[in-house]
Amino acid sequence: MSLDLSSQKDSLYSFSNNVVRLNPYIKFQGENYKIDAGVNIVNEFGFAGRFNILPAAKAEYQIIPKYVRLFVEAKGDVNKSSLRDFYGINPFLGKNLRIKNSVDRLDVSAGLKGTLAPGLGFKADVFRNIVKDMPLMVSNFNFAAGQNRFGIIYDNGDATVTGINAELDYKLAEDFNIFGRAEFKDYKMASEAKAWNLPSLRLTAGTSITINEKLKINGTLVFRGSTTDKQNDALFTATYKTAPPAPITSQIGSFADLSGGVEYKINKQFSVFGRVNNLLNGTNQTWLYYPDYGFNIFGGASYSF
């Protein structure tokens, strides 16, 4: 059982948004398999009340003992919306954001994971998620009034997200590791034309190398696919006294970001570090009209007690 209590406060509202979860399940385990079968009972209370009974089941089977496992999972949960989480994703949001919890009604996935060779681990799965009232971040610009912030809207109804995840992790030795991850998602929205500002493709690769017990270096390459932003229809209507005939959209291009870092441990207490971001000096843009930093370097020191 878990209890999640919080309050949301802005200039126009102040209310609580609380969730209590109970997860009864039964477990079966044999030499080559594991099964957890249960439900996720979720009760929302505070500014809104809702009671959900959602699936919570997973199973694993050893296809090749010690090497390859088949896994399947079916689960559901309530995604509690909070100002803290929203601003953590997009620091350019405006105020008085609409708060509404979304629900993962049914998330189903199946795949394989295990070891292909000594030191080489993998995981790959396909999934299909049904999400009720998915939150989306869209531009809420009114430049004449000096407003260049984003807002939150919700896809009213059940959206379907299908996709593929793939991961590789190669540990050549204790001091040398290479990893990679690919995520592809296809969105079928309930009421919105697109999954605004959500990329369909994201690739991540990197390495971590320990030169010796004092010196460590690492590097990361991230590729993010293109996204589409939509101007908030309500603001357009309020500004121009008429509803737009079609969504006013802007395309944000894909980009790659290469970065690297180094850490040197002087002694047990003192360490110094440095990092270089956007080595390609690309004109990356995660959010419309807010370009990310170009090539930049920073460093510092840390002290452990």
Coordinates of C-alpha atoms in Angstrom, one line a residue:
M1 CA 0.0 0.0 0.0
S2 CA 1.3 3.5 -0.8
L3 CA -0.1 7.0 -0.1
D4 CA 0.9 10.0 -2.2
L5 CA -0.2 13.3 -0.8
S6 CA 0.4 16.7 -2.4
S7 CA -1.1 20.2 -2.9
Q8 CA -1.1 22.3 -6.0
K9 CA -1.1 26.1 -5.6
D10 CA -1.0 28.9 -8.2
S11 CA -2.5 32.4 -8.3
L12 CA -6.0 31.2 -9.2
Y13 CA -6.3 27.9 -7.3
S14 CA -5.1 25.9 -4.3
F15 CA -6.2 22.3 -3.8
S16 CA -5.0 18.9 -2.8
N17 CA -4.3 16.0 -5.3
N18 CA -3.9 12.7 -3.4
V19 CA -3.6 9.1 -4.5
V20 CA -3.7 5.9 -2.5
R21 CA -2.7 2.6 -4.0
L22 CA -3.2 -1.0 -3.0
N23 CA -1.6 -3.8 -4.9
P24 CA -2.7 -7.3 -3.9
Y25 CA -1.1 -10.1 -5.9
I26 CA -0.2 -13.7 -5.9
K27 CA 3.1 -15.1 -6.9
F28 CA 4.1 -18.3 -8.6
Q29 CA 7.7 -19.4 -9.3
G30 CA 9.3 -22.4 -10.7
E31 CA 12.7 -23.4 -12.0
N32 CA 12.2 -21.6 -15.4
Y33 CA 9.4 -19.2 -14.8
K34 CA 8.0 -16.4 -12.5
I35 CA 4.4 -15.1 -12.5
D36 CA 3.0 -12.2 -10.5
A37 CA -0.8 -11.9 -10.9
G38 CA -2.7 -9.1 -9.2
V39 CA -4.6 -5.8 -9.5
N40 CA -3.7 -2.2 -8.8
I41 CA -6.4 -0.5 -6.8
V42 CA -6.1 3.3 -7.0
N43 CA -8.3 5.9 -5.3
E44 CA -7.9 9.6 -6.1
F45 CA -9.2 12.1 -3.6
G46 CA -8.8 15.8 -3.1
F47 CA -9.9 18.2 -5.9
A48 CA -11.4 15.2 -7.7
G49 CA -12.4 11.8 -6.7
R50 CA -12.1 8.6 -8.8
F51 CA -11.7 4.9 -8.0
N52 CA -9.9 2.6 -10.4
I53 CA -9.2 -1.2 -10.4
L54 CA -6.4 -1.7 -13.0
P55 CA -4.4 -4.8 -14.0
A56 CA -1.0 -5.6 -12.5
A57 CA 0.4 -8.8 -13.9
K58 CA 3.8 -9.9 -15.3
A59 CA 5.5 -13.2 -16.2
E60 CA 9.0 -14.4 -17.2
Y61 CA 10.1 -17.6 -18.8
Q62 CA 13.6 -18.9 -19.4
I63 CA 13.8 -19.8 -23.0
I64 CA 17.6 -20.4 -22.8
P65 CA 18.5 -20.9 -19.2
K66 CA 20.9 -18.2 -17.9
Y67 CA 20.9 -16.5 -21.3
V68 CA 17.5 -15.5 -22.7
R69 CA 14.2 -14.8 -21.0
L70 CA 10.7 -14.1 -22.4
F71 CA 8.7 -11.5 -20.5
V72 CA 5.1 -10.2 -20.8
E73 CA 3.4 -7.5 -18.7
A74 CA 0.0 -6.0 -18.4
K75 CA -0.5 -3.1 -16.0
G76 CA -2.4 0.1 -15.3
D77 CA -2.0 3.1 -13.0
V78 CA -3.0 6.7 -12.4
N79 CA -0.5 9.4 -13.4
K80 CA -0.8 12.2 -10.9
S81 CA -0.3 15.6 -12.5
S82 CA 1.7 18.1 -10.6
L83 CA 3.2 21.6 -11.2
R84 CA 6.6 20.3 -10.1
D85 CA 6.6 17.5 -12.7
F86 CA 5.3 19.7 -15.5
Y87 CA 7.9 22.4 -14.9
G88 CA 10.6 19.8 -14.7
I89 CA 9.8 18.7 -18.3
N90 CA 9.2 22.3 -19.6
P91 CA 10.6 25.2 -17.7
F92 CA 8.9 27.7 -20.1
L93 CA 5.4 26.9 -18.9
G94 CA 3.1 29.8 -17.9
K95 CA 1.0 30.0 -14.7
N96 CA -2.4 28.6 -13.6
L97 CA -1.8 25.3 -15.5
R98 CA -4.8 23.0 -15.7
I99 CA -4.3 20.0 -13.3
K100 CA -5.9 16.7 -14.3
N101 CA -4.7 13.2 -13.6
S102 CA -4.3 10.9 -16.6
V103 CA -4.8 7.1 -16.4
D104 CA -2.8 4.3 -18.0
R105 CA -5.9 2.1 -18.5
L106 CA -3.9 -0.8 -20.0
D107 CA -0.2 -1.0 -20.7
V108 CA 0.8 -4.3 -22.4
S109 CA 4.3 -5.2 -23.4
A110 CA 6.2 -8.4 -24.4
G111 CA 9.8 -9.0 -25.3
L112 CA 13.1 -10.7 -24.7
K113 CA 16.0 -9.9 -22.4
G114 CA 19.2 -11.6 -21.3
T115 CA 22.8 -12.1 -22.4
L116 CA 24.0 -12.6 -26.0
A117 CA 27.6 -13.1 -25.1
P118 CA 29.9 -12.5 -22.1
G119 CA 29.4 -8.9 -21.0
L120 CA 26.8 -8.2 -23.7
G121 CA 23.3 -7.7 -22.3
F122 CA 20.1 -6.8 -24.2
K123 CA 16.4 -6.1 -23.8
A124 CA 13.9 -5.6 -26.6
D125 CA 10.1 -5.3 -26.3
V126 CA 7.0 -4.2 -28.2
F127 CA 4.2 -2.4 -26.3
R128 CA 0.7 -0.9 -26.6
N129 CA -0.5 1.6 -24.0
I130 CA -4.0 3.0 -23.7
V131 CA -3.9 6.4 -21.9
K132 CA -7.0 8.4 -20.8
D133 CA -6.7 12.2 -20.8
M134 CA -3.0 12.4 -21.8
P135 CA -1.5 15.8 -20.9
L136 CA 0.2 17.7 -23.8
M137 CA 2.3 20.9 -23.7
V138 CA 1.5 23.5 -26.4
S139 CA 2.5 27.0 -27.2
N140 CA 0.4 29.6 -25.4
F141 CA 2.0 32.7 -27.0
N142 CA 0.6 36.2 -27.1
F143 CA 3.6 38.3 -28.1
A144 CA 1.5 41.5 -28.1
A145 CA 0.9 41.1 -24.4
G146 CA 4.5 40.0 -23.7
Q147 CA 3.5 36.4 -23.2
N148 CA 5.8 33.7 -24.6
R149 CA 5.0 30.7 -22.4
F150 CA 3.5 27.2 -22.9
G151 CA 0.3 25.8 -21.5
I152 CA -1.2 22.3 -20.7
I153 CA -4.1 20.8 -22.6
Y154 CA -5.5 17.2 -22.4
D155 CA -6.3 14.7 -25.1
N156 CA -9.9 14.0 -24.1
G157 CA -10.5 10.3 -24.3
D158 CA -8.4 7.2 -24.8
A159 CA -5.1 7.7 -26.8
T160 CA -3.2 4.6 -28.0
V161 CA 0.6 4.5 -28.0
T162 CA 2.3 1.6 -29.7
G163 CA 6.0 1.2 -30.1
I164 CA 9.3 -0.6 -29.7
N165 CA 12.1 -0.3 -27.2
A166 CA 15.6 -1.8 -27.6
E167 CA 18.6 -1.7 -25.4
L168 CA 22.2 -3.0 -25.5
D169 CA 24.8 -2.9 -22.8
Y170 CA 28.3 -4.1 -23.4
K171 CA 30.6 -4.4 -20.5
L172 CA 34.0 -5.2 -21.9
A173 CA 35.6 -5.1 -18.5
E174 CA 34.9 -3.6 -15.1
D175 CA 36.3 -0.3 -16.3
F176 CA 34.8 -0.1 -19.8
N177 CA 31.1 0.1 -20.6
I178 CA 29.2 0.9 -23.8
F179 CA 25.4 1.3 -23.9
G180 CA 22.7 2.1 -26.4
R181 CA 18.9 2.6 -26.4
A182 CA 16.3 3.1 -29.1
E183 CA 12.7 4.2 -28.5
F184 CA 10.0 4.4 -31.2
K185 CA 6.4 5.5 -30.5
D186 CA 3.3 5.8 -32.7
Y187 CA 0.5 8.0 -31.3
K188 CA -3.2 7.6 -32.1
M189 CA -4.9 10.5 -30.3
A190 CA -8.5 10.6 -29.1
S191 CA -9.4 14.2 -29.7
E192 CA -6.1 16.0 -30.7
A193 CA -4.7 15.8 -34.2
K194 CA -1.2 14.9 -33.0
A195 CA 0.8 14.2 -29.9
W196 CA 2.0 17.8 -29.7
N197 CA 5.7 18.2 -28.7
L198 CA 6.2 14.5 -28.2
P199 CA 8.9 12.9 -30.5
S200 CA 8.3 9.5 -32.1
L201 CA 11.9 8.6 -32.1
R202 CA 14.7 8.9 -29.5
L203 CA 18.1 7.3 -29.7
T204 CA 20.7 7.3 -26.9
A205 CA 24.2 5.9 -26.9
G206 CA 27.2 6.4 -24.6
T207 CA 30.3 5.0 -22.9
S208 CA 31.8 5.1 -19.5
I209 CA 35.6 4.4 -19.1
T210 CA 37.6 4.2 -15.9
I211 CA 41.2 5.0 -16.7
N212 CA 42.4 4.3 -13.2
E213 CA 41.0 4.6 -9.7
K214 CA 41.3 8.4 -9.9
L215 CA 40.3 9.2 -13.5
K216 CA 36.9 8.5 -15.2
I217 CA 35.6 9.8 -18.6
N218 CA 32.2 9.4 -20.2
G219 CA 30.4 10.4 -23.4
T220 CA 26.8 10.5 -24.6
L221 CA 25.1 10.9 -28.0
V222 CA 21.4 11.7 -28.0
F223 CA 19.2 11.9 -31.2
R224 CA 15.7 13.3 -30.8
G225 CA 13.2 13.0 -33.7
S226 CA 11.2 16.0 -34.9
T227 CA 8.0 17.2 -33.2
T228 CA 5.0 19.4 -33.9
D229 CA 3.8 22.2 -31.7
K230 CA 0.3 23.7 -31.7
Q231 CA -0.8 27.1 -30.6
N232 CA -3.5 27.0 -27.9
D233 CA -6.9 27.4 -29.7
A234 CA -8.5 29.0 -26.6
L235 CA -5.9 31.8 -26.6
F236 CA -6.3 32.3 -30.4
T237 CA -10.1 32.6 -30.0
A238 CA -9.7 35.0 -27.0
T239 CA -7.3 37.2 -29.0
Y240 CA -9.0 37.2 -32.4
K241 CA -12.6 36.6 -31.4
T242 CA -12.9 33.7 -33.7
A243 CA -11.9 30.0 -33.6
P244 CA -9.0 29.0 -35.9
P245 CA -10.3 27.0 -39.0
A246 CA -7.5 24.4 -38.4
P247 CA -4.7 23.9 -35.8
I248 CA -1.9 26.5 -36.1
T249 CA 1.2 24.3 -36.0
S250 CA 5.0 24.7 -36.1
Q251 CA 7.5 22.0 -36.9
I252 CA 10.5 21.5 -34.7
G253 CA 13.3 19.6 -36.4
S254 CA 15.2 16.6 -35.2
F255 CA 18.7 17.1 -33.7
A256 CA 21.7 15.2 -32.3
D257 CA 23.5 16.2 -29.1
L258 CA 27.0 14.9 -28.4
S259 CA 28.5 15.5 -24.9
G260 CA 31.4 14.3 -22.8
G261 CA 32.7 14.6 -19.3
V262 CA 35.7 13.8 -17.1
E263 CA 36.1 13.4 -13.3
Y264 CA 39.4 13.3 -11.4
K265 CA 39.5 12.2 -7.8
I266 CA 42.2 14.0 -6.0
N267 CA 41.8 12.1 -2.7
K268 CA 38.9 10.6 -0.7
Q269 CA 37.3 14.0 -0.1
F270 CA 38.1 16.1 -3.1
S271 CA 37.1 15.6 -6.8
V272 CA 37.1 17.9 -9.8
F273 CA 35.0 17.5 -12.9
G274 CA 34.5 19.0 -16.3
R275 CA 31.9 18.6 -19.0
V276 CA 31.5 19.7 -22.6
N277 CA 27.9 19.8 -24.1
N278 CA 26.7 20.2 -27.7
L279 CA 30.1 19.3 -29.2
L280 CA 28.5 19.5 -32.6
N281 CA 27.4 23.1 -31.9
G282 CA 24.0 22.4 -33.4
T283 CA 21.1 24.8 -33.2
N284 CA 19.1 22.3 -31.1
Q285 CA 15.6 23.3 -30.1
T286 CA 13.5 21.3 -27.7
W287 CA 10.7 23.9 -27.3
L288 CA 9.5 26.3 -30.0
Y289 CA 11.4 29.7 -29.9
Y290 CA 13.6 28.5 -27.0
P291 CA 16.9 27.2 -28.6
D292 CA 19.2 25.1 -26.4
Y293 CA 22.7 26.2 -25.6
G294 CA 25.3 25.8 -28.3
F295 CA 28.8 24.5 -27.6
N296 CA 29.5 25.0 -23.9
I297 CA 31.9 23.9 -21.2
F298 CA 31.6 23.9 -17.5
G299 CA 33.4 22.4 -14.5
G300 CA 33.6 22.4 -10.8
A301 CA 34.7 20.6 -7.6
S302 CA 33.0 18.4 -5.1
Y303 CA 33.8 17.5 -1.4
S304 CA 32.6 14.4 0.4
F305 CA 32.4 14.4 4.2

